Amino acid sequence: MTDRIYEFRVDGSLPAQAREAFCDMEVREIRPGAVLRGAVIDDAHLHGILEQLRLLGLTVVSAHPLPGTPEG
């Protein structure tokens, strides 16, 4: 299976201590939230990332694969 690159947009700021949970992802702070981009291995990995964001109290605005990345 080939990883797909996903982009996650969240409302709110990603706390500095939480960034290590997403160490394999690019994190960019934008107003009013943050954008995370990185490889997602499979559906379980995708759901794990979404759950981590939820546990941090962040609202996921969008989560989608970037165009041009292979289907898993």
PDB file of N, CA and C in Angstrom, residues 3-30:
ATOM      1  N   ASP A   3       1.416   5.234   0.766  1.00  0.00           N
ATOM      2  CA  ASP A   3       0.879   6.274   1.635  1.00  0.00           C
ATOM      3  C   ASP A   3       0.248   7.384   0.798  1.00  0.00           C
ATOM      4  N   ARG A   4      -0.806   7.972   1.339  1.00  0.00           N
ATOM      5  CA  ARG A   4      -1.412   9.165   0.733  1.00  0.00           C
ATOM      6  C   ARG A   4      -1.043  10.351   1.605  1.00  0.00           C
ATOM      7  N   ILE A   5      -0.811  11.496   0.983  1.00  0.00           N
ATOM      8  CA  ILE A   5      -0.539  12.712   1.738  1.00  0.00           C
ATOM      9  C   ILE A   5      -1.873  13.394   2.023  1.00  0.00           C
ATOM     10  N   TYR A   6      -2.121  13.640   3.302  1.00  0.00           N
ATOM     11  CA  TYR A   6      -3.352  14.290   3.733  1.00  0.00           C
ATOM     12  C   TYR A   6      -3.058  15.676   4.273  1.00  0.00           C
ATOM     13  N   GLU A   7      -4.066  16.527   4.198  1.00  0.00           N
ATOM     14  CA  GLU A   7      -4.018  17.840   4.831  1.00  0.00           C
ATOM     15  C   GLU A   7      -5.161  17.915   5.832  1.00  0.00           C
ATOM     16  N   PHE A   8      -4.830  18.308   7.044  1.00  0.00           N
ATOM     17  CA  PHE A   8      -5.803  18.479   8.117  1.00  0.00           C
ATOM     18  C   PHE A   8      -5.806  19.950   8.509  1.00  0.00           C
ATOM     19  N   ARG A   9      -6.973  20.566   8.531  1.00  0.00           N
ATOM     20  CA  ARG A   9      -7.105  21.944   9.007  1.00  0.00           C
ATOM     21  C   ARG A   9      -7.900  21.899  10.297  1.00  0.00           C
ATOM     22  N   VAL A  10      -7.385  22.583  11.308  1.00  0.00           N
ATOM     23  CA  VAL A  10      -8.043  22.591  12.616  1.00  0.00           C
ATOM     24  C   VAL A  10      -8.233  24.012  13.106  1.00  0.00           C
ATOM     25  N   ASP A  11      -9.295  24.210  13.884  1.00  0.00           N
ATOM     26  CA  ASP A  11      -9.491  25.470  14.592  1.00  0.00           C
ATOM     27  C   ASP A  11      -8.684  25.395  15.871  1.00  0.00           C
ATOM     28  N   GLY A  12      -7.986  26.440  16.174  1.00  0.00           N
ATOM     29  CA  GLY A  12      -7.194  26.482  17.388  1.00  0.00           C
ATOM     30  C   GLY A  12      -5.737  26.184  17.102  1.00  0.00           C
ATOM     31  N   SER A  13      -4.924  26.516  18.056  1.00  0.00           N
ATOM     32  CA  SER A  13      -3.489  26.359  17.930  1.00  0.00           C
ATOM     33  C   SER A  13      -3.052  24.996  18.471  1.00  0.00           C
ATOM     34  N   LEU A  14      -2.095  24.393  17.790  1.00  0.00           N
ATOM     35  CA  LEU A  14      -1.554  23.116  18.248  1.00  0.00           C
ATOM     36  C   LEU A  14      -0.531  23.408  19.343  1.00  0.00           C
ATOM     37  N   PRO A  15      -0.771  22.975  20.581  1.00  0.00           N
ATOM     38  CA  PRO A  15       0.157  23.253  21.674  1.00  0.00           C
ATOM     39  C   PRO A  15       1.559  22.707  21.366  1.00  0.00           C
ATOM     40  N   ALA A  16       2.585  23.437  21.786  1.00  0.00           N
ATOM     41  CA  ALA A  16       3.976  23.049  21.509  1.00  0.00           C
ATOM     42  C   ALA A  16       4.272  21.632  21.991  1.00  0.00           C
ATOM     43  N   GLN A  17       3.795  21.257  23.164  1.00  0.00           N
ATOM     44  CA  GLN A  17       4.069  19.921  23.694  1.00  0.00           C
ATOM     45  C   GLN A  17       3.346  18.832  22.911  1.00  0.00           C
ATOM     46  N   ALA A  18       2.306  19.192  22.174  1.00  0.00           N
ATOM     47  CA  ALA A  18       1.570  18.205  21.384  1.00  0.00           C
ATOM     48  C   ALA A  18       2.193  17.982  20.008  1.00  0.00           C
ATOM     49  N   ARG A  19       3.070  18.873  19.576  1.00  0.00           N
ATOM     50  CA  ARG A  19       3.664  18.751  18.245  1.00  0.00           C
ATOM     51  C   ARG A  19       4.454  17.461  18.074  1.00  0.00           C
ATOM     52  N   GLU A  20       5.038  16.940  19.147  1.00  0.00           N
ATOM     53  CA  GLU A  20       5.807  15.699  19.007  1.00  0.00           C
ATOM     54  C   GLU A  20       4.917  14.507  18.668  1.00  0.00           C
ATOM     55  N   ALA A  21       3.632  14.584  18.979  1.00  0.00           N
ATOM     56  CA  ALA A  21       2.706  13.523  18.582  1.00  0.00           C
ATOM     57  C   ALA A  21       2.523  13.495  17.068  1.00  0.00           C
ATOM     58  N   PHE A  22       2.832  14.603  16.422  1.00  0.00           N
ATOM     59  CA  PHE A  22       2.697  14.730  14.974  1.00  0.00           C
ATOM     60  C   PHE A  22       4.059  15.022  14.340  1.00  0.00           C
ATOM     61  N   CYS A  23       5.116  14.445  14.915  1.00  0.00           N
ATOM     62  CA  CYS A  23       6.487  14.764  14.498  1.00  0.00           C
ATOM     63  C   CYS A  23       6.780  14.404  13.043  1.00  0.00           C
ATOM     64  N   ASP A  24       6.039  13.478  12.470  1.00  0.00           N
ATOM     65  CA  ASP A  24       6.274  13.105  11.081  1.00  0.00           C
ATOM     66  C   ASP A  24       5.433  13.934  10.110  1.00  0.00           C
ATOM     67  N   MET A  25       4.764  14.975  10.637  1.00  0.00           N
ATOM     68  CA  MET A  25       3.922  15.823   9.800  1.00  0.00           C
ATOM     69  C   MET A  25       4.437  17.252   9.798  1.00  0.00           C
ATOM     70  N   GLU A  26       4.188  17.934   8.704  1.00  0.00           N
ATOM     71  CA  GLU A  26       4.478  19.367   8.618  1.00  0.00           C
ATOM     72  C   GLU A  26       3.340  20.099   9.321  1.00  0.00           C
ATOM     73  N   VAL A  27       3.673  20.989  10.246  1.00  0.00           N
ATOM     74  CA  VAL A  27       2.663  21.749  10.973  1.00  0.00           C
ATOM     75  C   VAL A  27       2.895  23.229  10.700  1.00  0.00           C
ATOM     76  N   ARG A  28       1.838  23.892  10.264  1.00  0.00           N
ATOM     77  CA  ARG A  28       1.905  25.319   9.973  1.00  0.00           C
ATOM     78  C   ARG A  28       0.782  26.016  10.722  1.00  0.00           C
ATOM     79  N   GLU A  29       1.121  27.031  11.488  1.00  0.00           N
ATOM     80  CA  GLU A  29       0.112  27.816  12.195  1.00  0.00           C
ATOM     81  C   GLU A  29      -0.432  28.869  11.239  1.00  0.00           C
ATOM     82  N   ILE A  30      -1.757  28.930  11.137  1.00  0.00           N
ATOM     83  CA  ILE A  30      -2.436  29.955  10.353  1.00  0.00           C
ATOM     84  C   ILE A  30      -3.559  30.501  11.208  1.00  0.00           C
TER      85      ILE A  30
END
